[in-house]
Structures are given as structure tokens and as C-alpha cells.
PDB file of C-alpha atoms in Angstrom:
ATOM      1  CA  ASN A   1      18.601  60.024  35.732  1.00 77.00           C
ATOM      2  CA  PRO A   2      18.371  59.589  31.949  1.00 82.00           C
ATOM      3  CA  ILE A   3      20.906  57.150  30.371  1.00 84.00           C
ATOM      4  CA  PHE A   4      21.300  57.446  26.786  1.00 76.00           C
ATOM      5  CA  GLU A   5      23.615  56.034  23.903  1.00 75.00           C
ATOM      6  CA  ILE A   6      25.054  58.408  21.319  1.00 69.00           C
ATOM      7  CA  GLY A   7      24.039  57.229  17.961  1.00 70.00           C
ATOM      8  CA  PRO A   8      26.293  56.672  14.840  1.00 71.00           C
ATOM      9  CA  VAL A   9      25.192  60.035  13.210  1.00 70.00           C
ATOM     10  CA  GLU A  10      27.617  61.897  11.162  1.00 70.00           C
ATOM     11  CA  PRO A  11      29.577  64.102  11.243  1.00 75.00           C
ATOM     12  CA  ARG A  12      32.333  62.485  12.932  1.00 78.00           C
ATOM     13  CA  PHE A  13      35.059  65.061  13.921  1.00 83.00           C
ATOM     14  CA  SER A  14      38.602  64.161  13.571  1.00 85.00           C
ATOM     15  CA  GLU A  15      40.422  67.647  14.863  1.00 88.00           C
ATOM     16  CA  TRP A  16      39.841  69.266  18.094  1.00 91.00           C
ATOM     17  CA  LEU A  17      41.034  72.442  19.975  1.00 91.00           C
ATOM     18  CA  VAL A  18      41.420  71.638  23.379  1.00 92.00           C
ATOM     19  CA  PHE A  19      41.165  73.936  26.284  1.00 93.00           C
ATOM     20  CA  GLU A  20      42.490  72.943  29.881  1.00 92.00           C
ATOM     21  CA  GLY A  21      41.412  74.355  33.299  1.00 92.00           C
ATOM     22  CA  LEU A  22      42.748  73.677  36.772  1.00 91.00           C
ATOM     23  CA  SER A  23      40.956  74.174  40.187  1.00 92.00           C
ATOM     24  CA  VAL A  24      42.430  77.583  40.751  1.00 90.00           C
ATOM     25  CA  ASP A  25      39.825  80.594  40.139  1.00 90.00           C
ATOM     26  CA  GLU A  26      40.203  83.947  38.384  1.00 89.00           C
ATOM     27  CA  LYS A  27      41.437  85.423  41.715  1.00 91.00           C
ATOM     28  CA  GLY A  28      44.219  82.852  41.879  1.00 88.00           C
ATOM     29  CA  GLU A  29      42.793  80.837  44.809  1.00 91.00           C
ATOM     30  CA  GLN A  30      43.224  77.210  44.802  1.00 91.00           C
ATOM     31  CA  HIS A  31      40.091  74.977  45.213  1.00 91.00           C
ATOM     32  CA  TYR A  32      40.818  71.481  46.552  1.00 91.00           C
ATOM     33  CA  LEU A  33      39.991  68.695  43.745  1.00 90.00           C
ATOM     34  CA  ASP A  34      37.117  71.094  42.536  1.00 93.00           C
ATOM     35  CA  ALA A  35      36.218  69.743  39.241  1.00 93.00           C
ATOM     36  CA  THR A  36      33.495  72.703  38.715  1.00 94.00           C
ATOM     37  CA  ILE A  37      35.953  75.534  39.035  1.00 94.00           C
ATOM     38  CA  SER A  38      38.346  73.593  36.730  1.00 94.00           C
ATOM     39  CA  TYR A  39      35.764  73.103  33.949  1.00 95.00           C
ATOM     40  CA  LYS A  40      34.620  76.883  34.337  1.00 95.00           C
ATOM     41  CA  MET A  41      38.129  77.985  33.960  1.00 94.00           C
ATOM     42  CA  ALA A  42      38.587  75.780  30.676  1.00 94.00           C
ATOM     43  CA  VAL A  43      35.361  77.530  29.409  1.00 95.00           C
ATOM     44  CA  LEU A  44      36.635  80.713  30.359  1.00 94.00           C
ATOM     45  CA  LYS A  45      39.865  80.134  28.462  1.00 93.00           C
ATOM     46  CA  CYS A  46      38.053  79.027  25.456  1.00 94.00           C
ATOM     47  CA  ILE A  47      35.945  82.100  25.318  1.00 94.00           C
ATOM     48  CA  LYS A  48      39.029  84.562  25.787  1.00 91.00           C
ATOM     49  CA  TYR A  49      40.836  82.609  23.008  1.00 90.00           C
ATOM     50  CA  LEU A  50      38.058  82.722  20.582  1.00 92.00           C
ATOM     51  CA  SER A  51      37.029  86.110  21.188  1.00 89.00           C
ATOM     52  CA  GLN A  52      40.583  87.017  19.596  1.00 85.00           C
ATOM     53  CA  PHE A  53      39.008  86.095  16.114  1.00 87.00           C
ATOM     54  CA  GLY A  54      36.376  88.706  15.855  1.00 86.00           C
ATOM     55  CA  TYR A  55      33.788  86.892  17.807  1.00 88.00           C
ATOM     56  CA  SER A  56      32.244  88.831  20.845  1.00 91.00           C
ATOM     57  CA  GLU A  57      32.431  86.653  24.289  1.00 92.00           C
ATOM     58  CA  GLU A  58      28.687  86.479  24.087  1.00 93.00           C
ATOM     59  CA  GLN A  59      28.754  84.899  20.788  1.00 93.00           C
ATOM     60  CA  VAL A  60      31.498  82.346  21.943  1.00 93.00           C
ATOM     61  CA  TYR A  61      29.364  81.528  25.165  1.00 94.00           C
ATOM     62  CA  LEU A  62      26.208  80.889  22.734  1.00 94.00           C
ATOM     63  CA  LEU A  63      28.476  78.781  20.338  1.00 93.00           C
ATOM     64  CA  LEU A  64      29.705  76.752  23.150  1.00 94.00           C
ATOM     65  CA  SER A  65      26.179  75.999  24.493  1.00 92.00           C
ATOM     66  CA  ALA A  66      25.190  74.702  20.794  1.00 91.00           C
ATOM     67  CA  CYS A  67      28.363  73.105  19.201  1.00 91.00           C
ATOM     68  CA  PRO A  68      29.059  69.595  19.947  1.00 89.00           C
ATOM     69  CA  CYS A  69      31.999  70.164  22.285  1.00 91.00           C
ATOM     70  CA  GLU A  70      33.260  67.621  24.619  1.00 92.00           C
ATOM     71  CA  GLY A  71      33.901  68.652  28.225  1.00 93.00           C
ATOM     72  CA  ARG A  72      35.741  65.998  30.395  1.00 93.00           C
ATOM     73  CA  ILE A  73      37.426  65.361  33.858  1.00 93.00           C
ATOM     74  CA  SER A  74      41.063  64.754  32.438  1.00 89.00           C
ATOM     75  CA  GLY A  75      42.697  64.421  35.835  1.00 86.00           C
ATOM     76  CA  ILE A  76      41.500  64.125  39.490  1.00 81.00           C
ATOM     77  CA  VAL A  77      44.611  62.578  40.952  1.00 78.00           C
ATOM     78  CA  ASP A  78      47.149  65.502  41.122  1.00 77.00           C
ATOM     79  CA  VAL A  79      46.248  66.764  44.525  1.00 83.00           C
ATOM     80  CA  PRO A  80      45.198  69.459  45.153  1.00 87.00           C
ATOM     81  CA  ASN A  81      44.489  70.047  41.417  1.00 88.00           C
ATOM     82  CA  ALA A  82      41.408  68.849  39.337  1.00 92.00           C
ATOM     83  CA  VAL A  83      41.843  69.195  35.691  1.00 93.00           C
ATOM     84  CA  CYS A  84      39.183  69.495  33.094  1.00 95.00           C
ATOM     85  CA  THR A  85      39.467  69.681  29.395  1.00 95.00           C
ATOM     86  CA  LEU A  86      37.095  71.400  26.865  1.00 95.00           C
ATOM     87  CA  ALA A  87      37.110  70.262  23.366  1.00 94.00           C
ATOM     88  CA  ILE A  88      35.685  72.102  20.350  1.00 94.00           C
ATOM     89  CA  PRO A  89      35.865  70.537  16.712  1.00 92.00           C
ATOM     90  CA  MET A  90      37.794  72.827  14.207  1.00 90.00           C
ATOM     91  CA  SER A  91      35.566  72.079  11.484  1.00 89.00           C
ATOM     92  CA  ILE A  92      32.665  74.065  12.720  1.00 91.00           C
ATOM     93  CA  PHE A  93      34.782  77.283  12.158  1.00 90.00           C
ATOM     94  CA  ASP A  94      35.004  78.887   8.621  1.00 87.00           C
ATOM     95  CA  ARG A  95      38.454  80.101   9.652  1.00 85.00           C
ATOM     96  CA  ASP A  96      41.455  78.673  10.817  1.00 86.00           C
ATOM     97  CA  VAL A  97      41.516  78.967  14.712  1.00 87.00           C
ATOM     98  CA  ARG A  98      44.622  77.050  15.405  1.00 85.00           C
ATOM     99  CA  PRO A  99      47.263  78.775  17.278  1.00 76.00           C
ATOM    100  CA  PRO A 100      50.501  79.753  15.503  1.00 68.00           C
ATOM    101  CA  THR A 101      52.885  76.956  14.893  1.00 68.00           C
ATOM    102  CA  GLU A 102      56.109  78.806  14.606  1.00 71.00           C
ATOM    103  CA  ASN A 103      58.029  80.564  17.458  1.00 68.00           C
ATOM    104  CA  VAL A 104      55.468  79.106  19.714  1.00 62.00           C
ATOM    105  CA  LEU A 105      57.400  79.975  23.066  1.00 67.00           C
ATOM    106  CA  GLU A 106      57.459  83.517  21.771  1.00 69.00           C
ATOM    107  CA  TYR A 107      53.588  83.517  21.295  1.00 61.00           C
ATOM    108  CA  LEU A 108      52.890  81.926  24.522  1.00 61.00           C
ATOM    109  CA  ALA A 109      55.082  84.745  26.117  1.00 66.00           C
ATOM    110  CA  ASN A 110      53.478  87.704  24.256  1.00 62.00           C
ATOM    111  CA  GLY A 111      50.138  86.216  23.706  1.00 57.00           C
ATOM    112  CA  ILE A 112      47.996  86.600  20.500  1.00 52.00           C
ATOM    113  CA  ARG A 113      47.669  90.473  20.115  1.00 45.00           C
ATOM    114  CA  ARG A 114      44.800  92.435  19.493  1.00 38.00           C
ATOM    115  CA  VAL A 115      44.524  94.612  16.519  1.00 38.00           C
ATOM    116  CA  GLU A 116      41.902  97.398  15.177  1.00 37.00           C
ATOM    117  CA  ARG A 117      38.747  96.068  14.054  1.00 38.00           C
ATOM    118  CA  ASP A 118      38.550  93.464  16.747  1.00 40.00           C
ATOM    119  CA  CYS A 119      40.296  90.631  15.049  1.00 42.00           C
ATOM    120  CA  CYS A 120      43.494  88.708  15.815  1.00 45.00           C
ATOM    121  CA  ILE A 121      46.500  88.814  13.452  1.00 44.00           C
ATOM    122  CA  SER A 122      49.298  86.717  14.125  1.00 44.00           C
ATOM    123  CA  ILE A 123      52.625  88.234  13.401  1.00 47.00           C
ATOM    124  CA  GLU A 124      53.955  85.097  11.566  1.00 47.00           C
ATOM    125  CA  GLY A 125      53.240  81.574  10.737  1.00 47.00           C
ATOM    126  CA  GLY A 126      49.620  81.173  11.925  1.00 47.00           C
ATOM    127  CA  ALA A 127      46.031  81.794  10.950  1.00 47.00           C
ATOM    128  CA  ILE A 128      45.125  85.442  10.015  1.00 48.00           C
ATOM    129  CA  PRO A 129      41.446  85.372  10.982  1.00 49.00           C
ATOM    130  CA  VAL A 130      39.196  87.849   9.580  1.00 50.00           C
ATOM    131  CA  ASP A 131      35.832  88.614  10.267  1.00 51.00           C
ATOM    132  CA  PRO A 132      33.978  89.379   6.855  1.00 53.00           C
ATOM    133  CA  ARG A 133      31.244  91.559   8.440  1.00 54.00           C
ATOM    134  CA  LEU A 134      33.752  94.078   9.403  1.00 51.00           C
ATOM    135  CA  GLU A 135      35.244  94.289   5.619  1.00 56.00           C
ATOM    136  CA  ASP A 136      34.783  97.686   3.981  1.00 51.00           C
TER     137      ASP A 136
END
């Protein structure tokens, strides 16, 4: 197995968007301390979230395979759950992909709604992502 050291090459990212997955699959079935399922769920959450900003799910999948994201096993002691996280540097995006900061509970309850032209628009206080390819 190869062993390598990451070099001190710029850029160094300071802001990350982190997605968390538990060892519960898409059908709601619990898998005992299964970090593979946990990481898969974190990736699926990331794909679903970023696809609300005008990207197709396939584009997000390709982005994750090429961007400097960090995947970690974040907790494996909370039996029966394993927790994995996927962190993506926010500076790789040309728009603000952060969740809205005001009325957080309301947004969590309602989700970010999809609107015409396959882009996400928050109601108040958050990012208003726009896909320039879809502009008239």
C-alpha cells in the first residue's frame, strides 16, 4: 500500500461545507457500524444539496471526484451508528452555496424549494444561486 505525504502546496482552503452521513441506508435500514454506508449517505446528501443550485446530479458526482474534498470517519463509537463526513471547500464555487442563515428551523422544516429553470432560490436571507447558462 502506498504511503504519501501531502505537500505544502497552495491553495489552502479555510471555509468548508460539510455533509454528514449515518449508517442508515436510503431505505431506512440500520447497518451496524458500517462506515461505507455512512460515507455513501454523506455523498448522496451532498449530491442532492448541490443539485439544487443548478448543477445536475451527474455534474456534482464528477465535481466530487475531482475537487479537493475531505472524507472522514467522524465517529464510530456511537453504537450502532458510524458517522462519516464529507467536506467541500466553498471557494471552488463561483456562487454562494451556503444554506440560509435566517429562520434556520423554518428552512430545515421546509427544505430549499426548487423553482423553474432548475435553480434554487431561498425565500429570505440566504444565497440566491443562479446558473448563467440558463439566462435569457
